[in-house]
Coordinates of N, CA and C in Angstrom, one line a residue:
M19 N 0.8 -1.2 0.0 CA 0.0 0.0 0.0 C 0.9 1.2 0.0
G20 N 0.5 2.2 -0.8 CA 1.3 3.5 -0.9 C 0.8 4.5 0.1
S21 N 1.6 5.6 0.1 CA 1.2 6.7 1.0 C 0.4 7.7 0.2
K22 N -0.2 8.6 0.9 CA -1.0 9.6 0.3 C -0.2 10.4 -0.8
E23 N 1.0 10.8 -0.5 CA 1.8 11.5 -1.4 C 2.1 10.7 -2.7
E24 N 2.3 9.4 -2.5 CA 2.5 8.6 -3.7 C 1.3 8.5 -4.6
F25 N 0.1 8.5 -4.0 CA -1.1 8.5 -4.8 C -1.3 9.8 -5.5
L26 N -1.0 10.9 -4.7 CA -1.2 12.2 -5.3 C -0.2 12.4 -6.5
E27 N 1.0 11.9 -6.3 CA 2.0 12.0 -7.4 C 1.6 11.2 -8.6
E28 N 1.1 10.0 -8.4 CA 0.6 9.2 -9.5 C -0.6 9.8 -10.2
L29 N -1.5 10.4 -9.4 CA -2.7 11.0 -9.9 C -2.3 12.2 -10.8
L30 N -1.3 13.0 -10.4 CA -0.8 14.1 -11.2 C -0.2 13.6 -12.5
D31 N 0.5 12.5 -12.4 CA 1.1 11.9 -13.6 C 0.1 11.4 -14.6
V32 N -1.0 10.8 -14.1 CA -2.0 10.3 -14.9 C -2.8 11.5 -15.6
E33 N -3.0 12.5 -14.8 CA -3.7 13.7 -15.4 C -2.9 14.4 -16.4
M34 N -1.5 14.4 -16.2 CA -0.7 15.0 -17.3 C -0.7 14.2 -18.5
K35 N -0.7 12.8 -18.4 CA -0.7 11.9 -19.5 C -2.0 12.1 -20.3
L36 N -3.1 12.3 -19.5 CA -4.4 12.5 -20.1 C -4.5 13.8 -20.9
Q37 N -3.8 14.8 -20.4 CA -3.7 16.1 -21.2 C -2.9 15.9 -22.4
D38 N -1.9 15.1 -22.4 CA -1.1 14.9 -23.5 C -1.9 14.1 -24.6
V39 N -2.6 13.1 -24.2 CA -3.5 12.3 -25.1 C -4.5 13.3 -25.7
Q40 N -5.1 14.1 -24.9 CA -6.1 15.1 -25.4 C -5.5 16.0 -26.5
G41 N -4.3 16.4 -26.3 CA -3.6 17.2 -27.3 C -3.3 16.4 -28.6
Q42 N -2.9 15.2 -28.4 CA -2.7 14.3 -29.6 C -4.0 14.1 -30.4
I43 N -5.1 13.9 -29.6 CA -6.4 13.7 -30.3 C -6.8 14.9 -31.0
K44 N -6.6 16.1 -30.4 CA -7.0 17.4 -31.1 C -6.1 17.5 -32.4
S45 N -4.8 17.2 -32.3 CA -4.0 17.3 -33.4 C -4.4 16.4 -34.5
L46 N -4.8 15.2 -34.2 CA -5.2 14.2 -35.2 C -6.6 14.6 -35.8
L47 N -7.5 15.2 -35.0 CA -8.8 15.7 -35.5 C -8.5 16.8 -36.5
D48 N -7.6 17.7 -36.1 CA -7.3 18.8 -37.0 C -6.7 18.3 -38.3
H49 N -5.9 17.4 -38.2 CA -5.3 16.8 -39.5 C -6.3 16.1 -40.3
Q50 N -7.3 15.4 -39.6 CA -8.3 14.7 -40.3 C -9.2 15.7 -41.0
E51 N -9.5 16.8 -40.4 CA -10.3 17.9 -41.1 C -9.6 18.4 -42.3
E52 N -8.3 18.6 -42.2 CA -7.5 19.1 -43.4 C -7.6 18.1 -44.5
L53 N -7.5 16.8 -44.2 CA -7.6 15.8 -45.2 C -9.0 15.7 -45.8
Y54 N -10.0 15.9 -45.0 CA -11.4 15.9 -45.5 C -11.6 17.1 -46.5
E55 N -11.0 18.2 -46.1 CA -11.1 19.4 -47.0 C -10.4 19.2 -48.3
R56 N -9.2 18.6 -48.2 CA -8.5 18.3 -49.5 C -9.2 17.2 -50.3
Q57 N -9.8 16.2 -49.6 CA -10.6 15.2 -50.3 C -11.7 15.9 -51.1
S58 N -12.4 16.8 -50.4 CA -13.6 17.5 -51.0 C -13.1 18.3 -52.2
E59 N -12.0 19.0 -52.0 CA -11.5 19.8 -53.1 C -11.1 19.0 -54.3
L60 N -10.5 17.8 -54.1 CA -10.1 17.0 -55.2 C -11.4 16.4 -55.9
K61 N -12.4 16.0 -55.1 CA -13.6 15.5 -55.7 C -14.3 16.5 -56.5
A62 N -14.3 17.7 -56.0 CA -15.0 18.8 -56.8 C -14.2 19.1 -58.1
L63 N -12.9 19.1 -58.0 CA -12.1 19.3 -59.2 C -12.3 18.1 -60.2
L64 N -12.4 16.9 -59.7 CA -12.6 15.8 -60.6 C -14.0 15.9 -61.2
E65 N -15.0 16.2 -60.4 CA -16.4 16.4 -61.0 C -16.4 17.5 -62.1
H66 N -15.7 18.6 -61.8 CA -15.7 19.7 -62.8 C -15.0 19.2 -64.0
F67 N -13.9 18.5 -63.9 CA -13.1 17.9 -65.0 C -14.0 17.0 -65.8
E68 N -14.7 16.1 -65.2 CA -15.6 15.2 -65.9 C -16.7 15.9 -66.6
S69 N -17.4 16.8 -65.9 CA -18.5 17.6 -66.6 C -18.0 18.4 -67.7
S70 N -16.8 19.0 -67.6 CA -16.2 19.7 -68.7 C -15.9 18.9 -69.9
R71 N -15.4 17.7 -69.6 CA -15.1 16.8 -70.7 C -16.3 16.3 -71.4
S72 N -17.4 16.1 -70.7 CA -18.7 15.7 -71.3 C -19.3 16.8 -72.1
C73 N -18.9 18.1 -71.8 CA -19.4 19.2 -72.6 C -18.5 19.5 -73.8
G74 N -17.5 18.7 -74.1 CA -16.7 18.9 -75.2 C -15.4 19.7 -75.0
E75 N -15.1 20.0 -73.8 CA -13.8 20.7 -73.5 C -12.7 19.7 -73.5
D76 N -11.5 20.1 -73.9 CA -10.4 19.2 -73.8 C -9.7 19.5 -72.4
E77 N -8.7 18.6 -72.1 CA -8.1 18.7 -70.8 C -7.4 20.0 -70.6
T78 N -6.9 20.6 -71.6 CA -6.1 21.8 -71.4 C -7.0 23.0 -71.1
S79 N -8.3 23.0 -71.4 CA -9.1 24.1 -71.2 C -9.9 24.0 -69.9
V80 N -9.7 23.0 -69.1 CA -10.3 22.9 -67.9 C -9.7 23.8 -66.9
S81 N -10.4 24.7 -66.3 CA -9.9 25.6 -65.3 C -9.9 24.9 -64.0
M82 N -8.8 25.0 -63.3 CA -8.7 24.3 -62.0 C -8.8 25.4 -60.9
K83 N -10.0 25.5 -60.3 CA -10.3 26.5 -59.3 C -9.8 26.1 -58.0
K84 N -9.5 27.0 -57.2 CA -9.1 26.8 -55.8 C -10.3 26.9 -55.0
W85 N -11.0 25.9 -54.7 CA -12.3 25.9 -54.0 C -12.1 26.1 -52.5
S86 N -11.0 25.6 -51.9 CA -10.8 25.6 -50.5 C -9.8 26.7 -50.0
G87 N -9.7 27.7 -50.8 CA -8.8 28.8 -50.4 C -9.4 29.6 -49.2
T88 N -8.7 30.7 -48.8 CA -9.3 31.5 -47.8 C -10.0 32.7 -48.5
F89 N -11.2 32.9 -48.0 CA -12.1 33.9 -48.5 C -12.6 34.8 -47.4
E90 N -13.0 36.1 -47.8 CA -13.4 37.1 -46.8 C -14.6 36.6 -46.0
W91 N -15.4 35.8 -46.5 CA -16.7 35.4 -45.8 C -16.5 34.1 -45.0
D92 N -15.3 33.5 -45.0 CA -15.1 32.3 -44.3 C -15.4 32.3 -42.8
S93 N -14.9 33.4 -42.1 CA -15.2 33.4 -40.6 C -16.7 33.6 -40.3
R94 N -17.4 34.4 -41.1 CA -18.8 34.5 -40.9 C -19.6 33.2 -41.2
A95 N -19.2 32.6 -42.3 CA -19.8 31.3 -42.6 C -19.5 30.2 -41.5
D96 N -18.3 30.2 -41.0 CA -18.0 29.3 -39.9 C -18.7 29.6 -38.7
D97 N -18.9 30.9 -38.3 CA -19.6 31.3 -37.2 C -21.1 30.9 -37.3
I98 N -21.7 31.1 -38.4 CA -23.1 30.7 -38.6 C -23.2 29.2 -38.6
R99 N -22.3 28.5 -39.3 CA -22.4 27.1 -39.3 C -22.4 26.5 -37.9
F100 N -21.5 27.0 -37.0 CA -21.3 26.4 -35.7 C -22.3 27.0 -34.7
N101 N -22.5 28.3 -34.6 CA -23.3 28.9 -33.6 C -24.8 29.0 -33.9
V102 N -25.2 29.0 -35.2 CA -26.6 29.0 -35.5 C -27.1 27.6 -35.7
F103 N -26.3 26.8 -36.5 CA -26.8 25.5 -36.9 C -26.2 24.4 -36.0
G104 N -25.2 24.7 -35.2 CA -24.6 23.7 -34.3 C -23.8 22.6 -35.1
I105 N -23.3 22.9 -36.2 CA -22.6 22.0 -37.1 C -21.1 22.2 -36.9
S106 N -20.4 21.2 -36.5 CA -18.9 21.4 -36.2 C -18.1 21.4 -37.4
S107 N -18.5 20.7 -38.5 CA -17.7 20.7 -39.7 C -18.6 20.6 -40.9
Y108 N -18.0 20.9 -42.0 CA -18.8 20.8 -43.3 C -18.9 19.4 -43.7
R109 N -20.0 19.1 -44.5 CA -20.1 17.8 -45.1 C -19.2 17.8 -46.4
V110 N -19.0 16.7 -47.0 CA -18.2 16.6 -48.2 C -18.8 17.6 -49.3
N111 N -17.9 18.4 -49.8 CA -18.2 19.4 -50.9 C -19.1 20.6 -50.4
Q112 N -19.5 20.6 -49.1 CA -20.4 21.7 -48.7 C -19.7 23.0 -48.6
R113 N -18.4 23.0 -48.2 CA -17.7 24.3 -48.1 C -17.5 24.8 -49.5
E114 N -17.1 23.9 -50.4 CA -16.9 24.3 -51.8 C -18.1 24.9 -52.5
S115 N -19.3 24.2 -52.2 CA -20.5 24.7 -52.7 C -20.9 26.1 -52.1
T116 N -20.6 26.3 -50.8 CA -20.8 27.6 -50.2 C -19.9 28.7 -50.8
T117 N -18.7 28.3 -51.0 CA -17.7 29.2 -51.7 C -18.2 29.6 -53.1
D118 N -18.6 28.6 -53.8 CA -19.1 28.8 -55.2 C -20.3 29.7 -55.2
H119 N -21.2 29.5 -54.2 CA -22.5 30.3 -54.2 C -22.2 31.7 -53.7
V120 N -21.5 31.9 -52.6 CA -21.2 33.2 -52.0 C -20.3 34.0 -52.9
G121 N -19.3 33.3 -53.5 CA -18.3 34.0 -54.3 C -18.8 34.3 -55.8
G122 N -19.9 33.7 -56.1 CA -20.4 33.9 -57.5 C -19.5 33.3 -58.6
T123 N -18.8 32.2 -58.2 CA -17.9 31.7 -59.2 C -18.4 30.5 -59.9
G124 N -19.7 30.3 -59.8 CA -20.3 29.1 -60.4 C -20.3 29.1 -61.9
D125 N -20.0 28.0 -62.5 CA -20.1 27.9 -64.0 C -21.5 27.5 -64.4
P126 N -22.0 28.1 -65.5 CA -23.3 27.7 -65.9 C -23.2 26.2 -66.4
P127 N -24.3 25.5 -66.3 CA -24.3 24.1 -66.8 C -24.1 24.1 -68.3
C128 N -23.5 23.1 -68.8 CA -23.2 23.0 -70.2 C -24.5 22.5 -70.9
G129 N -24.6 22.7 -72.2 CA -25.8 22.1 -72.9 C -26.3 23.0 -73.9

């Protein structure tokens, strides 16, 4: 059986390790969100590429837009997404669609 001081020391050690683990989890979640954003960007670019090819454009004329860049409305959109709707992150392609809509960068459908 240990003394009170030993238990307190071990408790502090465990609490510090838990804080470290929480930091690692946060870091991994941040990295996961970055990967989801990149995945969405790539999917949007591929969809645009495919729709452009089906409209008769060749590969060299496909404009590669930066859908997930930083825009002036990002902070307001993030605030509304989280504080009004309670949504912690965007769904696949949702941020890109918002950027397209708010920024007025949408391409007209071909046809």
